[in-house]
Amino acid sequence: MIDLRSDTVTAPSRAMRTAMAEAAVGDDVFGEDPTVLELQAETARLVGKAAGLYVPSGTMSNQLAIKSHTDPADEMICEAGAHIMNYESGGPAFHSQVQLHPLQGNLGVFTAEQVEEAIRPRNVHQPPTRLIAIENTHNRAGGTIFPLEEIHRIHDVAERHGVQLHLDGARLLNAVVATGIPAHEWAEPFDSVSICLSKGLGAPVGSVLCGSETFIERAHRYRKLFGGGMRQAGIIAAGGLYALRHHVDDLRWDHERARRLAQTLNRLPGIEVNADDVHTNIVIFDVDDQKGSGAEIEERLKRAGLLCLAFARHKIRLVTHRDLTDTDIDQAIQIFQKVLA
Ligand code: TLP
């Protein structure tokens, strides 16, 4: 079975498993796990922040950031297709009692002008705008890259209004590899940054939330409150460290393969995807109504040996990742030609 559902399906390699088995560990709730401390410091350094916090998932990382930046009944701006808004189970309402203010972006990208308009005036009738979240790369828009110049313009608006900026950088390293712009430059305008290790990087578990010492102190307290304090977590953190040290550059192969898939799909009748909009490892294509619904196509592809995700009634998502080979991609192309032509 060729699994293009997500880059989260990647399994640890033999070398990563060895690093995990040999990791030095301690009780991380006492702050005594040397491997967790190393991973936190190394990730914080990578994104140019003072401190980092290892957490079980990207979802917890984003939710801790929201909790640490806001008070109940505050408002947070994000893009309408943001993971935080669509795939975190209503977390902002549940954990932080925060109201979301979605902006309609273009391929996941909104502008400083939209932000300026969305920020509420200080007035007892309105919820204070406290936080803006940017997703880079943007999952639902198809792994698209949020331009750095626009991030700087949004940062200027945010700073003028005293609003904090959070980066859902679950796949930030894909943006780094695709553009050559280092992670610390992408992260510089943000007050907090979340990086996932368990997606294209191939570690089995975990994300790291980074920010100032004070911010991470708050997030640390909430991590305990959310039940995310782990004990000998060095075992899994070692997989994350291994991924950061050995797997980042390989992301470019995922990008190349995603582009190849997009180019092939676009040649099939009734399928639409602009290969120029495929910036990294995610391909989202539209399927003509006559070919059936997304769910039906997902099922037909599955029967032919390929797993994907129907993302909307007529949209299918494919994600390339390090556990695929070139032969898998060749085979995937043959399956698409057979099932979708
Ligand atoms: N995304 C998953 C699904 O939840 C959709 C995937 O398969 O892509 N931010 C972004 C941008 C994400 O794409 C994800 C995971 C997360 C946060 C949450 O990470 P986890 O799954 O570790 O909680």
Tab-separated table of C-alpha atoms and ligand atoms in Angstrom:
chain	number	residue	atom	x	y	z
A	1	MET	CA	0.000	0.000	0.000
A	2	ILE	CA	1.382	3.429	-0.947
A	3	ASP	CA	0.551	5.750	1.916
A	4	LEU	CA	0.136	9.384	0.857
A	5	ARG	CA	-2.268	10.316	3.676
A	6	SER	CA	0.242	12.298	5.689
A	7	ASP	CA	3.921	12.737	6.516
A	8	THR	CA	2.904	11.785	10.059
A	9	VAL	CA	2.900	8.106	8.969
A	10	THR	CA	6.716	8.037	8.794
A	11	ALA	CA	8.263	5.437	11.095
A	12	PRO	CA	11.642	5.737	12.855
A	13	SER	CA	14.546	4.291	10.866
A	14	ARG	CA	16.927	1.704	12.305
A	15	ALA	CA	19.557	4.386	13.038
A	16	MET	CA	16.959	6.566	14.765
A	17	ARG	CA	15.775	3.606	16.839
A	18	THR	CA	19.371	2.932	17.908
A	19	ALA	CA	19.780	6.569	18.991
A	20	MET	CA	16.528	6.267	20.942
A	21	ALA	CA	17.528	3.008	22.616
A	22	GLU	CA	20.838	4.498	23.702
A	23	ALA	CA	19.480	7.871	24.895
A	24	ALA	CA	20.435	9.125	28.343
A	25	VAL	CA	17.236	9.657	30.321
A	26	GLY	CA	15.974	11.112	33.602
A	27	ASP	CA	12.692	12.312	35.059
A	28	ASP	CA	11.728	15.272	32.878
A	29	VAL	CA	9.010	16.454	35.273
A	30	PHE	CA	11.936	17.114	37.650
A	31	GLY	CA	13.729	18.751	34.685
A	32	GLU	CA	16.330	15.965	34.803
A	33	ASP	CA	16.167	14.328	31.392
A	34	PRO	CA	19.416	15.318	29.621
A	35	THR	CA	18.143	14.311	26.164
A	36	VAL	CA	14.962	16.383	26.498
A	37	LEU	CA	17.038	19.351	27.730
A	38	GLU	CA	19.365	18.932	24.749
A	39	LEU	CA	16.476	18.768	22.270
A	40	GLN	CA	14.832	21.846	23.790
A	41	ALA	CA	18.088	23.833	23.684
A	42	GLU	CA	18.954	22.707	20.163
A	43	THR	CA	15.508	23.552	18.764
A	44	ALA	CA	15.455	26.935	20.532
A	45	ARG	CA	18.875	27.685	19.010
A	46	LEU	CA	17.678	26.627	15.576
A	47	VAL	CA	14.797	29.124	15.664
A	48	GLY	CA	16.767	31.818	17.509
A	49	LYS	CA	14.682	31.837	20.701
A	50	ALA	CA	15.820	31.795	24.343
A	51	ALA	CA	14.024	28.609	25.414
A	52	GLY	CA	12.138	25.539	24.223
A	53	LEU	CA	9.639	23.063	25.658
A	54	TYR	CA	9.227	19.479	24.441
A	55	VAL	CA	5.556	18.508	24.176
A	56	PRO	CA	3.731	15.372	22.977
A	57	SER	CA	2.067	16.893	19.878
A	58	GLY	CA	1.779	19.866	17.555
A	59	THR	CA	-1.742	20.350	18.817
A	60	MET	CA	-0.598	20.648	22.431
A	61	SER	CA	2.163	23.002	21.368
A	62	ASN	CA	-0.249	25.388	19.619
A	63	GLN	CA	-2.766	25.170	22.444
A	64	LEU	CA	-0.117	25.909	25.087
A	65	ALA	CA	0.964	28.927	23.059
A	66	ILE	CA	-2.595	30.252	22.894
A	67	LYS	CA	-3.112	29.600	26.621
A	68	SER	CA	0.156	31.322	27.521
A	69	HIS	CA	-0.440	34.413	25.344
A	70	THR	CA	-4.100	35.117	26.188
A	71	ASP	CA	-6.763	35.544	28.872
A	72	PRO	CA	-10.325	34.196	28.619
A	73	ALA	CA	-12.572	36.215	26.255
A	74	ASP	CA	-9.631	37.551	24.276
A	75	GLU	CA	-9.641	37.246	20.517
A	76	MET	CA	-7.112	35.570	18.266
A	77	ILE	CA	-6.705	36.147	14.530
A	78	CYS	CA	-5.874	33.230	12.265
A	79	GLU	CA	-6.424	32.123	8.684
A	80	ALA	CA	-9.814	30.500	7.937
A	81	GLY	CA	-8.187	27.194	6.963
A	82	ALA	CA	-5.723	27.163	9.888
A	83	HIS	CA	-5.015	23.878	11.652
A	84	ILE	CA	-5.645	25.648	14.974
A	85	MET	CA	-9.167	26.495	13.864
A	86	ASN	CA	-10.118	23.357	11.917
A	87	TYR	CA	-8.239	20.371	13.321
A	88	GLU	CA	-7.567	20.979	17.000
A	89	SER	CA	-10.969	19.893	18.186
A	90	GLY	CA	-12.113	23.335	19.332
A	91	GLY	CA	-9.049	23.669	21.578
A	92	PRO	CA	-8.911	27.487	21.714
A	93	ALA	CA	-12.513	27.597	23.029
A	94	PHE	CA	-11.999	24.711	25.433
A	95	HIS	CA	-8.565	25.367	26.912
A	96	SER	CA	-8.275	29.138	26.664
A	97	GLN	CA	-11.843	30.422	26.196
A	98	VAL	CA	-10.554	32.457	23.318
A	99	GLN	CA	-12.645	33.629	20.389
A	100	LEU	CA	-11.219	33.128	16.913
A	101	HIS	CA	-11.319	35.761	14.203
A	102	PRO	CA	-10.642	33.981	10.899
A	103	LEU	CA	-9.270	35.866	7.900
A	104	GLN	CA	-9.813	34.542	4.392
A	105	GLY	CA	-6.359	34.082	2.931
A	106	ASN	CA	-5.095	33.378	-0.549
A	107	LEU	CA	-3.433	29.945	-0.416
A	108	GLY	CA	-3.275	30.385	3.357
A	109	VAL	CA	-1.684	33.821	3.137
A	110	PHE	CA	-3.400	36.889	4.601
A	111	THR	CA	-2.128	40.451	4.461
A	112	ALA	CA	-1.075	43.145	6.930
A	113	GLU	CA	-4.033	45.227	5.680
A	114	GLN	CA	-6.475	42.439	6.624
A	115	VAL	CA	-4.861	42.237	10.055
A	116	GLU	CA	-5.030	46.014	10.542
A	117	GLU	CA	-8.736	45.901	9.767
A	118	ALA	CA	-9.381	42.904	12.022
A	119	ILE	CA	-7.662	44.238	15.142
A	120	ARG	CA	-10.374	45.517	17.490
A	121	PRO	CA	-10.402	49.012	18.886
A	122	ARG	CA	-10.129	49.107	22.695
A	123	ASN	CA	-13.783	49.298	23.613
A	124	VAL	CA	-15.771	47.480	26.326
A	125	HIS	CA	-18.082	45.981	23.711
A	126	GLN	CA	-15.356	44.149	21.848
A	127	PRO	CA	-12.996	41.302	22.721
A	128	PRO	CA	-9.382	42.476	22.931
A	129	THR	CA	-7.254	41.181	20.028
A	130	ARG	CA	-4.303	39.550	21.761
A	131	LEU	CA	-2.777	37.065	19.352
A	132	ILE	CA	-2.244	36.410	15.638
A	133	ALA	CA	-1.319	32.930	14.422
A	134	ILE	CA	0.385	32.249	11.117
A	135	GLU	CA	0.754	28.719	9.726
A	136	ASN	CA	3.918	28.123	7.701
A	137	THR	CA	3.815	25.994	5.706
A	138	HIS	CA	0.038	26.033	5.458
A	139	ASN	CA	-1.440	22.552	5.549
A	140	ARG	CA	-4.971	23.045	4.205
A	141	ALA	CA	-3.776	25.400	1.468
A	142	GLY	CA	-1.441	22.662	0.196
A	143	GLY	CA	1.890	23.133	1.996
A	144	THR	CA	2.190	26.724	0.798
A	145	ILE	CA	4.841	29.116	2.056
A	146	PHE	CA	3.810	32.375	3.755
A	147	PRO	CA	6.091	35.077	2.226
A	148	LEU	CA	8.584	36.464	4.742
A	149	GLU	CA	8.030	40.086	3.633
A	150	GLU	CA	4.319	39.787	4.447
A	151	ILE	CA	5.151	38.272	7.846
A	152	HIS	CA	7.320	41.335	8.564
A	153	ARG	CA	4.505	43.684	7.510
A	154	ILE	CA	2.065	41.785	9.767
A	155	HIS	CA	4.615	41.931	12.588
A	156	ASP	CA	4.802	45.736	12.245
A	157	VAL	CA	1.014	46.014	12.537
A	158	ALA	CA	0.941	43.592	15.484
A	159	GLU	CA	3.697	45.465	17.302
A	160	ARG	CA	1.972	48.816	16.819
A	161	HIS	CA	-1.164	47.379	18.461
A	162	GLY	CA	0.607	45.363	21.194
A	163	VAL	CA	-0.609	42.041	19.728
A	164	GLN	CA	1.521	38.855	20.023
A	165	LEU	CA	2.481	36.647	17.063
A	166	HIS	CA	2.526	32.842	17.125
A	167	LEU	CA	3.948	30.646	14.367
A	168	ASP	CA	2.396	27.225	13.810
A	169	GLY	CA	5.585	25.963	12.216
A	170	ALA	CA	4.594	22.294	12.269
A	171	ARG	CA	6.304	22.158	8.847
A	172	LEU	CA	8.534	25.235	9.128
A	173	LEU	CA	11.583	23.210	8.123
A	174	ASN	CA	9.893	22.422	4.815
A	175	ALA	CA	9.755	26.188	4.202
A	176	VAL	CA	13.422	26.448	5.235
A	177	VAL	CA	14.509	23.756	2.781
A	178	ALA	CA	12.311	25.063	-0.048
A	179	THR	CA	13.508	28.681	0.252
A	180	GLY	CA	16.994	28.444	1.752
A	181	ILE	CA	15.924	31.040	4.349
A	182	PRO	CA	17.192	29.790	7.757
A	183	ALA	CA	14.709	28.880	10.500
A	184	HIS	CA	15.812	31.726	12.801
A	185	GLU	CA	15.009	34.280	10.075
A	186	TRP	CA	11.528	32.840	9.582
A	187	ALA	CA	10.994	32.757	13.359
A	188	GLU	CA	12.464	36.161	14.208
A	189	PRO	CA	9.220	38.218	13.977
A	190	PHE	CA	7.324	35.767	16.217
A	191	ASP	CA	6.860	35.679	19.992
A	192	SER	CA	6.425	31.905	19.901
A	193	VAL	CA	7.144	29.146	17.427
A	194	SER	CA	5.970	25.540	17.314
A	195	ILE	CA	7.981	22.965	15.350
A	196	CYS	CA	6.834	19.364	14.784
A	197	LEU	CA	9.335	16.520	14.764
A	198	SER	CA	6.856	13.783	13.914
A	199	LYS	CA	5.898	14.894	10.395
A	200	GLY	CA	8.306	15.011	7.447
A	201	LEU	CA	11.283	14.851	9.822
A	202	GLY	CA	10.319	11.292	10.663
A	203	ALA	CA	10.552	11.226	14.483
A	204	PRO	CA	7.856	9.125	16.146
A	205	VAL	CA	6.527	11.687	18.647
A	206	GLY	CA	6.716	15.285	19.657
A	207	SER	CA	6.923	18.994	18.979
A	208	VAL	CA	8.958	21.780	20.501
A	209	LEU	CA	7.439	25.119	21.487
A	210	CYS	CA	9.979	27.959	21.576
A	211	GLY	CA	9.962	31.538	22.840
A	212	SER	CA	11.326	33.793	25.569
A	213	GLU	CA	12.252	32.401	29.016
A	214	THR	CA	9.148	34.001	30.561
A	215	PHE	CA	6.866	32.652	27.857
A	216	ILE	CA	8.275	29.119	28.187
A	217	GLU	CA	7.912	29.274	31.998
A	218	ARG	CA	4.198	29.941	31.525
A	219	ALA	CA	3.860	27.235	28.864
A	220	HIS	CA	5.714	24.781	31.130
A	221	ARG	CA	3.208	25.339	33.900
A	222	TYR	CA	0.312	24.814	31.456
A	223	ARG	CA	1.962	21.713	29.982
A	224	LYS	CA	1.718	20.171	33.447
A	225	LEU	CA	-1.865	21.381	33.810
A	226	PHE	CA	-2.806	19.865	30.411
A	227	GLY	CA	-1.273	16.539	31.495
A	228	GLY	CA	1.662	16.773	29.116
A	229	GLY	CA	4.480	16.361	31.665
A	230	MET	CA	6.363	13.212	30.637
A	231	ARG	CA	8.948	11.271	32.640
A	232	GLN	CA	11.826	9.455	30.830
A	233	ALA	CA	10.868	11.278	27.651
A	234	GLY	CA	14.488	11.262	26.459
A	235	ILE	CA	13.669	7.974	24.714
A	236	ILE	CA	11.351	9.773	22.283
A	237	ALA	CA	13.182	13.109	22.366
A	238	ALA	CA	16.262	11.268	21.030
A	239	GLY	CA	14.256	10.469	17.887
A	240	GLY	CA	13.542	14.183	17.520
A	241	LEU	CA	17.195	15.131	17.964
A	242	TYR	CA	18.229	12.513	15.429
A	243	ALA	CA	15.652	13.880	12.960
A	244	LEU	CA	16.858	17.478	13.378
A	245	ARG	CA	20.469	16.419	12.872
A	246	HIS	CA	20.034	13.998	9.970
A	247	HIS	CA	16.726	14.426	8.169
A	248	VAL	CA	16.195	18.111	7.433
A	249	ASP	CA	17.955	18.264	4.056
A	250	ASP	CA	16.091	15.185	2.818
A	251	LEU	CA	12.860	17.189	2.826
A	252	ARG	CA	13.852	18.456	-0.610
A	253	TRP	CA	13.208	15.000	-2.078
A	254	ASP	CA	9.677	15.118	-0.685
A	255	HIS	CA	9.188	18.484	-2.388
A	256	GLU	CA	10.503	17.231	-5.697
A	257	ARG	CA	8.226	14.189	-5.590
A	258	ALA	CA	5.165	16.261	-4.672
A	259	ARG	CA	5.809	18.489	-7.669
A	260	ARG	CA	6.136	15.468	-9.923
A	261	LEU	CA	2.833	14.083	-8.657
A	262	ALA	CA	1.143	17.452	-9.233
A	263	GLN	CA	2.460	17.731	-12.793
A	264	THR	CA	1.208	14.251	-13.638
A	265	LEU	CA	-2.195	14.749	-12.029
A	266	ASN	CA	-2.727	18.018	-13.833
A	267	ARG	CA	-2.497	16.215	-17.185
A	268	LEU	CA	-5.429	13.937	-16.320
A	269	PRO	CA	-8.882	15.037	-17.540
A	270	GLY	CA	-11.169	16.365	-14.787
A	271	ILE	CA	-8.292	16.869	-12.329
A	272	GLU	CA	-7.014	20.301	-11.485
A	273	VAL	CA	-3.930	21.266	-9.571
A	274	ASN	CA	-1.520	24.087	-10.267
A	275	ALA	CA	1.977	22.627	-9.887
A	276	ASP	CA	3.276	26.175	-9.195
A	277	ASP	CA	1.168	26.217	-6.018
A	278	VAL	CA	2.932	23.085	-4.773
A	279	HIS	CA	5.691	24.744	-2.748
A	280	THR	CA	6.650	21.815	-0.509
A	281	ASN	CA	5.402	18.260	0.208
A	282	ILE	CA	1.614	18.622	0.019
A	283	VAL	CA	-0.518	18.323	-3.120
A	284	ILE	CA	-4.200	19.190	-2.991
A	285	PHE	CA	-6.114	18.528	-6.189
A	286	ASP	CA	-9.664	19.260	-7.267
A	287	VAL	CA	-11.728	16.537	-8.846
A	288	ASP	CA	-14.463	17.178	-11.351
A	289	ASP	CA	-17.979	16.412	-10.046
A	290	GLN	CA	-18.520	13.720	-12.708
A	291	LYS	CA	-15.674	11.638	-11.324
A	292	GLY	CA	-17.447	11.287	-7.980
A	293	SER	CA	-16.993	12.747	-4.540
A	294	GLY	CA	-13.648	13.022	-2.761
A	295	ALA	CA	-14.674	10.192	-0.429
A	296	GLU	CA	-15.569	7.918	-3.375
A	297	ILE	CA	-12.250	8.614	-5.079
A	298	GLU	CA	-10.396	7.996	-1.826
A	299	GLU	CA	-12.097	4.582	-1.670
A	300	ARG	CA	-11.344	3.736	-5.335
A	301	LEU	CA	-7.680	4.674	-4.903
A	302	LYS	CA	-7.511	2.579	-1.760
A	303	ARG	CA	-8.805	-0.467	-3.627
A	304	ALA	CA	-6.079	0.148	-6.228
A	305	GLY	CA	-3.383	0.244	-3.515
A	306	LEU	CA	-3.017	3.943	-2.669
A	307	LEU	CA	-4.032	5.778	0.501
A	308	CYS	CA	-4.903	9.494	0.407
A	309	LEU	CA	-7.233	11.842	2.300
A	310	ALA	CA	-10.413	13.447	0.944
A	311	PHE	CA	-10.039	16.985	2.293
A	312	ALA	CA	-13.353	18.395	1.094
A	313	ARG	CA	-16.202	17.266	-1.159
A	314	HIS	CA	-14.056	17.565	-4.287
A	315	LYS	CA	-10.584	17.885	-2.887
A	316	ILE	CA	-7.987	15.200	-2.244
A	317	ARG	CA	-4.776	15.690	-0.280
A	318	LEU	CA	-1.538	13.833	-0.947
A	319	VAL	CA	1.536	14.220	1.235
A	320	THR	CA	4.981	12.961	0.259
A	321	HIS	CA	7.405	11.802	2.942
A	322	ARG	CA	10.706	10.040	3.628
A	323	ASP	CA	9.243	6.538	3.845
A	324	LEU	CA	8.363	6.589	0.131
A	325	THR	CA	10.707	5.454	-2.632
A	326	ASP	CA	10.913	6.603	-6.247
A	327	THR	CA	9.285	3.301	-7.214
A	328	ASP	CA	6.342	4.147	-4.918
A	329	ILE	CA	5.927	7.465	-6.737
A	330	ASP	CA	6.077	5.722	-10.159
A	331	GLN	CA	3.464	3.269	-8.957
A	332	ALA	CA	1.297	6.043	-7.505
A	333	ILE	CA	1.361	7.759	-10.907
A	334	GLN	CA	0.241	4.545	-12.605
A	335	ILE	CA	-2.599	4.148	-10.096
A	336	PHE	CA	-3.768	7.731	-10.669
A	337	GLN	CA	-3.665	7.198	-14.436
A	338	LYS	CA	-5.702	4.011	-14.101
A	339	VAL	CA	-8.249	5.192	-11.533
A	340	LEU	CA	-8.697	8.849	-12.443
A	341	ALA	CA	-8.242	9.016	-16.239
B	1	TLP	N1	-1.725	17.863	10.873
B	1	TLP	C1	-2.170	16.533	10.520
B	1	TLP	C2	-3.699	16.454	10.646
B	1	TLP	O1	-4.113	16.892	11.878
B	1	TLP	C3	-4.452	17.210	9.591
B	1	TLP	C4	-1.728	16.199	9.122
B	1	TLP	O2	-1.827	15.017	8.762
B	1	TLP	O3	-1.290	17.098	8.392
B	1	TLP	N2	-0.170	22.229	12.805
B	1	TLP	C5	-0.239	21.820	11.528
B	1	TLP	C6	-0.034	22.802	10.441
B	1	TLP	C7	-0.498	20.468	11.244
B	1	TLP	O4	-0.578	20.084	9.974
B	1	TLP	C8	-0.667	19.562	12.306
B	1	TLP	C9	-0.980	18.096	12.031
B	1	TLP	C10	-0.584	20.038	13.616
B	1	TLP	C11	-0.349	21.391	13.835
B	1	TLP	C12	-0.827	19.158	14.808
B	1	TLP	O5	0.147	18.216	15.009
B	1	TLP	P1	-0.159	16.877	15.859
B	1	TLP	O6	-0.805	15.921	14.896
B	1	TLP	O7	1.199	16.450	16.308
B	1	TLP	O8	-1.034	17.247	16.983
